[in-house]
Amino acid sequence: MMWRPTATVAVGFCAASVCFGTLARADQANVSAGGVSALQAAGCCRFARAFQQVDWRQPETQRLFIAEAVAAERHFFAAPDVSFDAVTGMTYDGHGIDPQTGELKATGPHPGGVFTFSASSKEGIHLSLLALALQRSDSEIQPLIYTLNEALDVLEKKVSSLEAFDASHPGFGGFLPWFCSRGATNTTPGAAYSCRGLDQEAGPIVPTSGWVSEVPGLDNGQMAWATYAVARVLADRAALATGGDAVRIRNLADRWEQRLARMRSSAVPLFYAGQGRVRAVTVVQNMSQDAAGTPENAATGLAAPSYLDDAYEGELMVLFIDLLADWFGYAEDGIHERPLMWKRKQPNVVARNYTTRDGSTLTVQEGYWFSSHEQWKLMVLPYLDIPLVKQVFTNGEHVRLNDAIDHSVPGIFASSLAPPNVECGTFGGYCNAVGVQEVASQVVRWDQSISPYGAYPSILIDPAAGLAWYNIMLSLPHMQTQTGSIESSDIAGTSVAPILTWDTKATTVLAMLGGTGPLIGSLLKREDGQLLHRFQKVVGEMYAVAFEGKEAHGFGASAELPMPPSTLLPPHSHHPTSDFPSCGCDSTAASAYVLEAVAAASADVHV
Ligand SMILES: *[C@@H]1O[C@H](CO)[C@@H](O)[C@H](O)[C@H]1NC(C)=O
Ligand SMILES: *[C@@H]1O[C@H](CO)[C@@H](O)[C@H](O)[C@H]1NC(C)=O
Ligand SMILES: *[C@@H]1O[C@H](CO)[C@@H](O)[C@H](O)[C@H]1NC(C)=O
């Protein structure tokens, strides 16, 4: 989206005693040399303050900022033993940091140390980033996500782990329960066990103690679509590859295609309960029995609600089943069943009006809590290509940002672990019930902590405003580290949750890169024109029915979202004591550099 080739940006700039290196010419940027993240290359880790006086609507500002943000987050999402296991290639749920220094904390009591368990939702983000890294064409510039070698290496490890897990747990049909990322300490049948830490030898992945026979539908929908993207992008790379890499990529593409085929053949018997019902959690009766072809081996778990009939993240599994699954055992490829899933979902897409402070009315899709987490599907599939859906979600982001402005909150609510001084967030707790009460169906219980990834839906809709809001949150005290952004801050900016997780960090990166919507849209279209058409039809009609006649006068709100007022940041955010000792920056020099670089780029464009 944002990584079209731009004009030459070649400035070396010194201010105060600091010099920032020459930016590479954009279309020849050797991204693997880190050339586009000039601030960090010059030792400026706390780069958020350098972007406080900028014009976010300038494309060059966005480009510079995204380069810095992705480079910072790479210390997490591309770092073995930080966010994923160096041996198995599987994600960790998160990683603790030292609350005093901001440095990674590999061991220590919770929340210190590495959380060596994870779920398919985190695999979904990891795989999505890998797919985007591999689809990069040489003519585009984008910040480095993964080098080719990094991507191939982790995809090889991951696919080996998944193949071995599938062989030992055929009842899961190629899908994943919550799992121990490097094996468990002791798996005596019936006894509780814990996941191995980094101080123990890595073994094959196994379900976590609480998930030995259960598998969640929602998270696996996220992973299934990311697997589709990876398999198809690898196939494209394989077709073009020559020389030494060719055999390696072809081999890997085949193995991922088999993972995808496995999910396609087991999704219906495992998750589909008949009458349009898709299970939120499936209980596998006999793990030795192959999920494909044995629907009687799957039962509906006791989750509440029991079925994925929401119009939020759970929709991704419904769409995988509708568009890609094998309906073996059902007449005419499930033609009679598939509409039942959408019929069941229809009542749960609800239009709601929100009145802004200036008295205009915005019609949005009712949220559960209206936490940003609920918009995950926008990052995965090409929802925003459907004009009505795009308008509904644009309105929603107006509501989210207006709500923050009206309540003078320096950021956005999104389900996350909270800082120690916030009520819902005794460590080990999770602040899920956060959002915007006026447009939520549930009681919003907490409003004292915000998380950087709250901005990802806005970044997808309007990068200028979305990035500005993300940067406000990064600018709060102690929100930046050598490994990028932190989980959450209280709204007063006095305390942070010293944790790094995929959900709160890498979702935003995915949104900055435009998500996988455009990629998967093009893959669906190429594969079979009917698939993209069906996606647009089922989703489009569901929204049309829900919104017809319910639209307030101001339905067509501007595509430009509101910017955060500069007064939102508490004054002490600007004080050097609000930086971790391990993550500083000469802000004056860095700000001057950013302004200069943007001006140079604009001048170049106008010549
Ligand atoms: C980019 O940098 C890497 C590492 O410094 C180097 O190996 C590679 O040859 C460079 N590529 C180009 C196109 O300059
Ligand atoms: C579980 O399934 C396997 C493979 O089909 C079978 O051999 C075994 O007897 C089954 N176990 C039970 C308890 O039914
Ligand atoms: C929103 O308000 C308009 C009037 O401005 C009304 O026509 C519409 O039905 C309302 N929609 C909802 C969902 O209440």
XYZ file of C-alpha atoms and ligand atoms in Angstrom:
649
model
C 0.000 0.000 0.000
C 2.583 2.499 1.078
C 5.661 1.060 -0.473
C 5.483 2.367 -3.978
C 8.827 3.485 -5.263
C 9.358 7.090 -4.341
C 11.832 9.686 -5.363
C 15.415 9.838 -4.273
C 15.824 10.452 -0.596
C 19.463 11.081 -0.079
C 20.273 13.225 2.874
C 22.938 12.927 5.460
C 22.102 15.201 8.316
C 23.754 16.325 11.506
C 22.166 18.281 14.300
C 23.609 18.936 17.727
C 26.345 16.328 18.049
C 24.568 13.539 16.238
C 24.712 12.608 12.587
C 22.219 10.403 10.876
C 23.445 8.380 7.976
C 22.589 8.959 4.387
C 19.282 7.440 3.525
C 19.531 5.060 0.675
C 17.939 6.008 -2.577
C 14.519 4.602 -2.055
C 14.283 2.292 -5.014
C 17.722 0.818 -4.432
C 17.547 0.647 -0.694
C 19.539 -2.293 0.507
C 17.053 -3.035 3.180
C 18.975 -6.014 4.477
C 21.704 -3.628 5.462
C 19.173 -1.724 7.538
C 19.664 1.358 5.401
C 16.126 2.658 5.709
C 15.938 2.872 9.489
C 18.420 5.660 9.787
C 17.484 6.767 13.299
C 18.036 3.379 14.826
C 21.155 2.829 12.785
C 22.433 5.983 14.505
C 21.522 4.667 17.950
C 18.153 6.401 18.346
C 15.944 3.710 19.907
C 13.398 6.132 21.411
C 12.366 7.465 18.009
C 8.725 8.311 18.860
C 9.593 11.832 20.001
C 11.266 12.585 16.694
C 7.833 12.292 15.089
C 5.895 14.680 17.260
C 6.014 17.752 15.040
C 5.573 16.013 11.726
C 2.897 16.254 9.080
C 1.512 12.747 9.093
C -0.345 13.322 5.843
C 2.957 13.499 3.964
C 3.609 10.048 2.469
C 7.303 10.451 3.185
C 6.586 10.918 6.896
C 4.673 7.676 6.925
C 7.406 5.897 5.003
C 10.139 7.075 7.365
C 8.096 6.214 10.416
C 7.144 2.749 9.215
C 10.780 2.022 8.396
C 11.727 2.875 11.977
C 8.804 1.040 13.556
C 9.314 -2.158 11.566
C 13.070 -2.101 12.213
C 12.376 -1.761 15.946
C 9.795 -4.539 15.983
C 12.114 -6.823 14.027
C 14.106 -7.210 17.256
C 11.015 -9.064 18.414
C 9.241 -10.721 15.493
C 12.401 -11.720 13.611
C 14.463 -12.697 16.661
C 14.857 -16.410 17.477
C 14.428 -17.189 21.183
C 12.736 -13.802 21.673
C 9.397 -14.280 19.891
C 9.814 -17.781 18.474
C 11.801 -20.878 19.201
C 15.163 -21.202 17.473
C 14.826 -24.982 17.282
C 11.151 -25.655 16.567
C 10.387 -22.376 14.759
C 7.149 -22.049 16.738
C 5.994 -18.789 18.339
C 6.121 -17.936 22.027
C 3.107 -16.199 23.487
C 5.330 -13.446 24.800
C 8.500 -12.376 26.518
C 9.028 -10.476 29.773
C 11.285 -7.478 30.086
C 12.985 -5.961 33.084
C 10.707 -3.188 34.429
C 13.752 -1.132 35.483
C 16.000 -1.353 32.466
C 13.602 -2.292 29.679
C 15.900 -5.086 28.591
C 14.789 -8.603 27.736
C 14.428 -10.819 30.750
C 14.942 -14.440 29.728
C 14.234 -15.912 33.152
C 12.497 -14.987 36.386
C 9.042 -15.205 37.933
C 6.025 -14.219 35.856
C 5.838 -11.895 33.999
C 9.599 -12.187 33.569
C 11.028 -14.752 31.236
C 9.902 -16.311 28.024
C 6.322 -17.613 27.769
C 7.137 -20.872 26.011
C 3.541 -21.640 25.088
C 1.491 -20.234 22.228
C -1.564 -20.649 20.024
C -2.524 -20.682 16.382
C -3.474 -16.979 16.507
C 0.182 -16.052 17.030
C 1.196 -18.525 14.345
C -1.275 -16.706 12.123
C 0.498 -13.366 12.598
C 3.942 -14.898 12.169
C 2.935 -16.708 8.977
C 1.219 -13.604 7.602
C 4.391 -11.556 8.028
C 6.397 -14.353 6.405
C 4.016 -14.429 3.445
C 4.331 -10.668 2.983
C 8.116 -10.896 3.201
C 8.215 -13.573 0.496
C 5.783 -11.938 -1.881
C 7.896 -8.803 -2.111
C 8.631 -8.050 -5.682
C 11.939 -6.420 -6.522
C 10.324 -3.308 -7.892
C 8.689 -2.381 -4.619
C 10.360 -0.950 -1.634
C 9.253 -1.872 1.797
C 11.086 -2.134 5.050
C 12.794 -5.410 5.740
C 10.377 -7.899 7.288
C 12.498 -11.029 6.975
C 15.417 -11.716 4.664
C 14.800 -14.591 2.262
C 17.063 -16.803 4.287
C 15.424 -15.929 7.603
C 12.013 -16.642 6.114
C 12.966 -19.970 4.560
C 14.767 -21.080 7.692
C 11.867 -20.426 10.044
C 9.307 -21.849 7.596
C 11.333 -25.067 7.373
C 11.482 -25.412 11.133
C 7.827 -24.599 11.549
C 6.615 -27.006 8.903
C 8.734 -29.788 10.413
C 7.163 -29.090 13.815
C 3.663 -29.062 12.323
C 4.224 -32.286 10.386
C 5.529 -34.078 13.461
C 2.662 -32.760 15.581
C 0.103 -33.832 13.020
C 1.641 -37.314 12.898
C 1.487 -37.667 16.689
C -1.942 -35.966 17.015
C -3.925 -36.886 13.878
C -7.158 -36.129 15.743
C -6.372 -32.390 15.472
C -6.319 -32.720 11.696
C -3.394 -30.354 11.143
C -4.874 -27.639 13.367
C -3.324 -26.536 16.647
C -4.463 -26.406 20.257
C -2.627 -24.112 22.681
C 0.797 -25.737 22.608
C 4.165 -25.837 24.351
C 6.540 -24.246 21.842
C 9.530 -26.451 22.717
C 7.858 -29.450 24.325
C 6.795 -30.178 27.879
C 8.604 -31.263 30.998
C 6.742 -34.486 31.565
C 3.593 -35.725 29.926
C 2.442 -38.582 32.123
C -1.125 -39.214 30.971
C -3.621 -37.455 33.202
C -1.048 -35.401 35.121
C -0.636 -31.627 34.746
C 2.657 -30.585 33.213
C 4.457 -27.424 32.253
C 6.096 -26.244 29.072
C 9.867 -26.506 28.794
C 11.832 -23.333 29.353
C 14.828 -22.126 27.403
C 17.091 -23.786 29.965
C 15.770 -27.195 28.938
C 16.435 -29.034 25.730
C 13.839 -28.373 23.041
C 11.572 -31.251 22.048
C 8.619 -31.650 19.707
C 5.650 -29.371 20.350
C 2.804 -30.820 22.440
C -0.567 -29.438 23.586
C -0.425 -27.408 26.796
C -1.711 -29.243 29.821
C -5.198 -27.711 29.533
C -5.644 -28.468 25.821
C -4.712 -32.120 25.402
C -7.880 -32.955 23.483
C -9.398 -29.539 22.612
C -8.802 -27.208 19.711
C -10.096 -23.618 19.256
C -11.825 -22.604 16.018
C -11.242 -18.854 16.090
C -7.445 -18.916 16.360
C -7.196 -21.682 13.811
C -9.181 -19.650 11.311
C -6.460 -17.012 11.575
C -3.733 -19.622 11.070
C -5.554 -21.352 8.211
C -5.703 -18.188 6.092
C -2.086 -17.358 6.844
C -1.137 -20.891 5.793
C -2.996 -20.339 2.540
C -0.995 -17.150 1.923
C 2.337 -18.810 2.754
C 1.682 -21.888 0.625
C 0.679 -19.893 -2.439
C 3.400 -17.272 -2.140
C 6.003 -20.012 -1.793
C 4.618 -21.719 -4.892
C 5.039 -18.458 -6.813
C 8.589 -18.023 -5.536
C 9.347 -21.640 -6.420
C 8.180 -21.088 -9.986
C 10.598 -18.180 -10.371
C 13.526 -19.524 -8.374
C 16.731 -20.495 -10.081
C 20.056 -21.777 -8.847
C 20.727 -23.046 -5.372
C 17.544 -21.771 -3.777
C 15.232 -23.355 -6.347
C 15.172 -26.880 -4.925
C 14.910 -25.584 -1.392
C 11.957 -23.307 -2.138
C 10.147 -25.901 -4.251
C 10.477 -28.445 -1.500
C 9.226 -26.010 1.102
C 6.325 -24.910 -1.093
C 5.201 -28.547 -1.419
C 5.335 -29.112 2.309
C 3.247 -25.990 3.068
C 0.789 -26.903 0.337
C 0.317 -30.214 2.145
C -0.328 -28.390 5.450
C -2.981 -26.347 3.684
C -4.506 -29.409 2.026
C -4.633 -31.114 5.402
C -6.591 -28.245 6.967
C -8.932 -28.077 3.993
C -9.787 -31.739 4.343
C -10.252 -31.764 8.118
C -11.924 -28.389 8.783
C -15.478 -29.578 8.164
C -15.347 -32.894 10.069
C -13.507 -31.202 12.944
C -15.326 -27.870 13.296
C -18.645 -28.093 11.492
C -21.460 -29.287 13.764
C -24.289 -29.167 11.194
C -27.161 -26.668 10.829
C -24.761 -23.848 10.062
C -22.927 -24.227 13.371
C -19.132 -23.858 13.479
C -17.638 -24.901 16.795
C -15.776 -22.392 18.937
C -13.951 -25.296 20.579
C -13.871 -28.896 19.380
C -13.208 -31.800 21.721
C -11.427 -34.653 19.987
C -12.644 -37.995 21.330
C -9.819 -40.235 20.188
C -6.595 -38.457 19.318
C -5.265 -41.438 17.369
C -8.086 -41.241 14.898
C -7.517 -39.073 11.847
C -9.790 -36.002 11.875
C -10.383 -36.193 8.134
C -13.375 -38.386 7.414
C -14.337 -38.994 11.052
C -16.849 -36.299 12.071
C -18.100 -38.615 14.815
C -14.722 -38.205 16.519
C -15.370 -34.480 17.124
C -17.692 -33.004 19.754
C -18.652 -29.463 20.656
C -16.625 -28.026 23.566
C -18.077 -26.195 26.537
C -16.893 -22.759 25.457
C -19.371 -19.884 25.699
C -20.636 -19.128 23.159
C -20.379 -22.621 21.737
C -20.415 -21.572 18.074
C -18.556 -19.034 15.981
C -21.517 -16.991 14.828
C -19.943 -13.619 15.631
C -19.099 -11.081 12.945
C -15.648 -10.414 14.426
C -12.524 -12.611 14.444
C -14.523 -15.860 14.473
C -15.672 -15.123 10.932
C -12.270 -16.147 9.573
C -12.885 -19.834 10.331
C -16.373 -19.626 8.839
C -14.865 -18.145 5.676
C -12.135 -20.766 5.510
C -14.773 -23.473 5.763
C -17.027 -21.757 3.243
C -14.409 -20.916 0.621
C -11.667 -23.505 0.913
C -12.804 -26.531 2.902
C -13.596 -29.933 1.504
C -17.243 -30.796 2.229
C -16.738 -34.510 1.848
C -19.838 -36.350 3.059
C -22.180 -33.436 2.292
C -24.228 -33.244 -0.873
C -22.982 -30.968 -3.662
C -19.933 -29.671 -1.876
C -21.949 -28.366 1.073
C -24.060 -26.122 -1.107
C -26.997 -26.485 1.278
C -24.967 -26.075 4.453
C -22.892 -23.030 3.636
C -25.773 -20.530 3.516
C -26.873 -21.805 6.927
C -23.652 -20.524 8.477
C -24.376 -17.006 7.187
C -28.003 -17.187 8.210
C -26.887 -17.995 11.717
C -24.475 -15.065 11.754
C -26.855 -12.498 10.296
C -28.646 -11.506 13.546
C -25.252 -10.862 15.132
C -24.323 -8.097 12.714
C -25.999 -5.131 14.319
C -25.979 -1.498 13.241
C -25.621 1.053 16.030
C -25.681 4.833 16.074
C -23.081 6.854 17.918
C -23.500 10.555 18.510
C -20.320 12.572 18.490
C -19.671 15.582 20.665
C -20.512 17.932 17.795
C -23.875 16.233 17.386
C -23.362 14.238 14.227
C -24.434 10.618 14.123
C -22.195 7.795 12.930
C -23.615 4.370 12.139
C -21.213 1.542 12.998
C -21.205 -2.198 13.528
C -21.945 -2.927 17.158
C -18.877 -4.246 18.966
C -18.655 -6.899 21.622
C -16.708 -4.444 23.764
C -15.534 -2.510 20.711
C -11.929 -3.395 21.526
C -9.632 -3.031 18.505
C -8.916 -6.750 18.796
C -12.370 -7.400 17.325
C -11.383 -5.939 13.938
C -8.704 -8.593 13.318
C -10.460 -9.915 10.226
C -9.769 -6.626 8.410
C -6.050 -7.428 8.576
C -6.481 -10.853 7.016
C -8.997 -10.791 4.146
C -9.939 -8.108 1.582
C -12.882 -6.679 3.522
C -11.918 -3.099 2.799
C -12.423 -3.639 -0.939
C -16.161 -3.853 -0.304
C -17.340 -0.206 -0.280
C -20.130 -0.594 2.301
C -17.909 -2.594 4.625
C -15.120 -0.058 4.276
C -17.498 2.759 5.205
C -18.826 0.872 8.226
C -15.309 0.303 9.529
C -14.235 3.841 8.690
C -17.130 5.084 10.810
C -16.057 2.696 13.551
C -12.567 4.184 13.660
C -14.053 7.688 13.826
C -15.937 6.503 16.906
C -12.881 4.894 18.471
C -10.704 7.975 18.006
C -13.410 10.486 18.940
C -14.032 8.543 22.110
C -10.339 8.800 23.025
C -10.318 12.537 22.294
C -13.523 13.159 24.276
C -12.141 11.336 27.286
C -8.652 12.835 26.937
C -7.141 9.368 26.717
C -3.663 9.353 25.133
C -4.297 6.200 23.169
C -6.712 3.439 22.340
C -8.337 0.596 24.225
C -7.536 -2.936 23.110
C -7.584 -6.189 25.055
C -4.158 -6.689 26.634
C -2.283 -7.407 29.838
C -2.375 -4.311 31.990
C 0.262 -2.531 34.101
C 0.522 -3.543 37.778
C -1.333 -0.458 39.025
C -4.417 -1.074 36.872
C -7.300 -2.887 38.466
C -8.029 -5.578 35.884
C -4.403 -6.309 35.446
C -2.964 -8.127 38.371
C -0.268 -9.969 36.494
C -1.644 -13.072 34.926
C -4.928 -11.235 34.380
C -6.020 -9.899 31.041
C -7.942 -6.655 30.440
C -10.284 -7.937 27.783
C -13.480 -5.974 28.548
C -12.215 -2.642 27.220
C -13.612 -0.572 24.377
C -16.358 1.961 23.729
C -19.478 1.375 25.806
C -21.888 3.369 23.605
C -21.452 0.923 20.729
C -20.740 -2.291 22.650
C -23.141 -5.145 23.341
C -21.328 -6.111 26.561
C -20.457 -4.147 29.660
C -17.130 -2.386 29.193
C -15.531 -2.922 32.568
C -12.219 -1.167 32.396
C -10.865 2.066 30.969
C -7.512 2.596 32.628
C -5.017 1.062 30.226
C -4.273 1.381 26.531
C -2.233 -0.692 24.131
C -0.292 0.368 20.998
C -2.052 -2.174 18.821
C -5.302 -0.354 19.540
C -4.260 1.724 16.520
C -3.999 -1.088 13.973
C -7.556 -0.799 12.579
C -7.061 2.939 12.104
C -3.732 2.300 10.387
C -5.548 0.072 7.890
C -8.223 2.709 7.226
C -6.139 5.897 7.274
C -2.394 5.349 7.819
C -1.722 9.033 8.538
C -4.030 9.181 11.555
C -3.470 5.595 12.619
C 0.298 6.036 12.765
C -0.077 9.324 14.642
C -2.160 7.580 17.314
C 0.284 4.693 17.489
C 3.103 7.187 17.927
C 1.275 8.956 20.768
C 1.194 5.662 22.636
C 4.856 4.957 21.883
C 5.633 8.433 23.234
C 4.206 7.634 26.672
C 6.827 6.953 29.347
C 8.701 3.660 28.984
C 6.709 2.501 25.971
C 9.761 1.918 23.777
C 12.558 -0.595 24.232
C 15.389 -2.099 22.215
C 12.854 -4.772 21.260
C 10.214 -2.266 20.166
C 6.916 -1.296 21.732
C 5.511 -2.569 25.029
C 2.216 -4.289 25.840
C 0.313 -1.453 27.518
C 0.452 1.698 29.627
C -1.943 3.147 32.158
C -3.682 6.228 30.799
C -1.815 8.566 33.162
C 1.508 7.372 31.744
C 2.884 6.265 35.115
C 3.219 2.528 34.637
C 3.624 -0.062 31.873
C 3.135 -3.820 31.582
C 6.733 -4.982 31.021
C 5.825 -7.611 28.469
C 6.160 -8.129 24.734
C 3.517 -10.179 22.895
C 2.660 -10.996 19.301
C -0.875 -9.718 19.696
C 0.009 -6.241 20.883
C 3.119 -5.713 18.748
C 3.093 -7.627 15.497
C -0.550 -6.950 14.608
C 0.412 -3.310 14.151
C 3.324 -4.239 11.933
C 0.999 -6.331 9.814
C -1.383 -3.370 9.515
C 1.466 -1.008 8.549
C 2.247 -3.356 5.677
C -1.405 -3.234 4.619
C -2.331 -6.642 6.064
C -2.743 -9.745 3.919
C -6.082 -8.596 2.485
C -4.681 -7.403 -0.872
C -2.448 -10.473 -1.206
C -5.137 -13.022 -0.358
C -7.649 -11.152 -2.503
C -5.362 -11.488 -5.512
C -4.677 -15.156 -4.762
C -8.369 -15.971 -4.488
C -9.094 -14.133 -7.677
C -6.359 -15.846 -9.611
C -7.186 -19.306 -8.368
C -10.844 -19.242 -9.240
C -12.797 -16.089 -9.943
C -15.689 -17.576 -8.017
C -13.848 -17.587 -4.710
C -13.273 -13.855 -4.511
C -16.735 -13.283 -5.843
C -18.232 -15.517 -3.172
C -16.274 -13.723 -0.438
C -17.619 -10.382 -1.617
C -21.120 -11.744 -1.963
C -21.528 -13.418 1.437
C -19.804 -10.639 3.365
C -21.307 -7.825 1.311
C -24.841 -9.155 1.623
C -24.512 -9.719 5.340
C -23.529 -6.084 5.842
C -26.115 -4.812 3.354
C -28.926 -6.556 5.219
C -27.714 -5.293 8.589
C -27.283 -1.672 7.483
C -30.113 -1.189 5.030
C -32.365 1.597 6.283
C -30.289 1.933 9.481
C -27.836 4.496 8.195
C -27.799 7.879 9.853
C -27.469 10.976 7.738
C -23.724 11.205 8.361
C -23.081 7.637 7.227
C -20.430 8.577 4.719
C -17.894 9.911 7.207
C -14.613 11.186 5.821
C -11.888 8.706 4.907
C -9.593 10.957 6.938
C -9.704 10.048 10.610
C -9.110 12.568 13.398
C -5.532 13.206 14.510
C -4.605 13.021 18.197
C -4.436 16.474 19.796
C -0.896 17.142 21.021
C -2.311 17.976 24.453
C -3.184 14.333 25.060
C 0.314 13.399 26.158
C 1.012 13.985 29.848
C 3.826 16.577 30.235
C 6.183 14.161 31.985
C 6.266 12.075 28.801
C 8.778 14.584 27.471
C 11.120 14.178 30.418
C 14.255 12.051 29.968
C 13.320 9.985 33.044
C 10.481 8.596 30.980
C 12.976 6.697 28.833
C 14.399 3.319 29.706
C 18.166 3.648 30.224
C 18.628 1.072 27.441
C 16.530 3.021 24.923
C 17.289 6.689 24.412
C 17.679 9.213 21.618
C 18.853 12.739 21.006
C 15.339 13.898 20.207
C 16.263 17.369 19.017
C 18.660 16.033 16.437
C 16.349 13.211 15.462
C 13.356 15.552 14.998
C 15.416 17.882 12.851
C 16.533 14.937 10.772
C 12.985 13.723 10.193
C 11.742 17.166 9.176
C 14.697 17.587 6.834
C 14.251 14.175 5.248
C 10.554 14.776 4.608
C 11.253 18.223 3.167
C 13.975 16.809 0.901
C 11.689 14.097 -0.389
C 8.849 16.529 -1.061
C 11.174 18.933 -2.847
C 12.434 16.082 -4.994
C 8.904 15.028 -5.899
C 8.029 18.574 -6.905
C 11.038 19.123 -9.154
C 23.033 -5.672 0.754
O 23.757 -5.815 1.946
C 24.173 -7.133 2.212
C 24.778 -7.155 3.605
O 25.611 -6.065 3.831
C 25.123 -7.582 1.112
O 25.544 -8.898 1.341
C 24.409 -7.506 -0.214
O 25.297 -7.829 -1.259
C 23.840 -6.115 -0.446
N 23.015 -6.122 -1.633
C 23.039 -5.144 -2.548
C 22.082 -5.299 -3.688
O 23.752 -4.183 -2.450
C -8.676 -44.837 18.913
O -8.450 -44.903 17.525
C -7.466 -45.839 17.156
C -7.204 -45.649 15.655
O -8.406 -45.716 14.941
C -7.949 -47.219 17.544
O -6.956 -48.175 17.213
C -8.206 -47.261 19.047
O -8.769 -48.518 19.411
C -9.151 -46.168 19.442
N -9.241 -46.086 20.896
C -10.394 -46.158 21.527
C -10.320 -46.057 23.015
O -11.438 -46.277 20.939
C -29.603 5.989 13.210
O -30.229 7.222 13.152
C -31.014 7.447 11.977
C -31.599 8.828 12.077
O -30.558 9.753 12.059
C -32.095 6.399 11.853
O -32.784 6.578 10.651
C -31.475 5.019 11.885
O -32.450 4.023 11.874
C -30.627 4.875 13.123
N -29.923 3.613 13.078
C -29.829 2.817 14.122
C -29.022 1.592 13.932
O -30.382 3.045 15.189
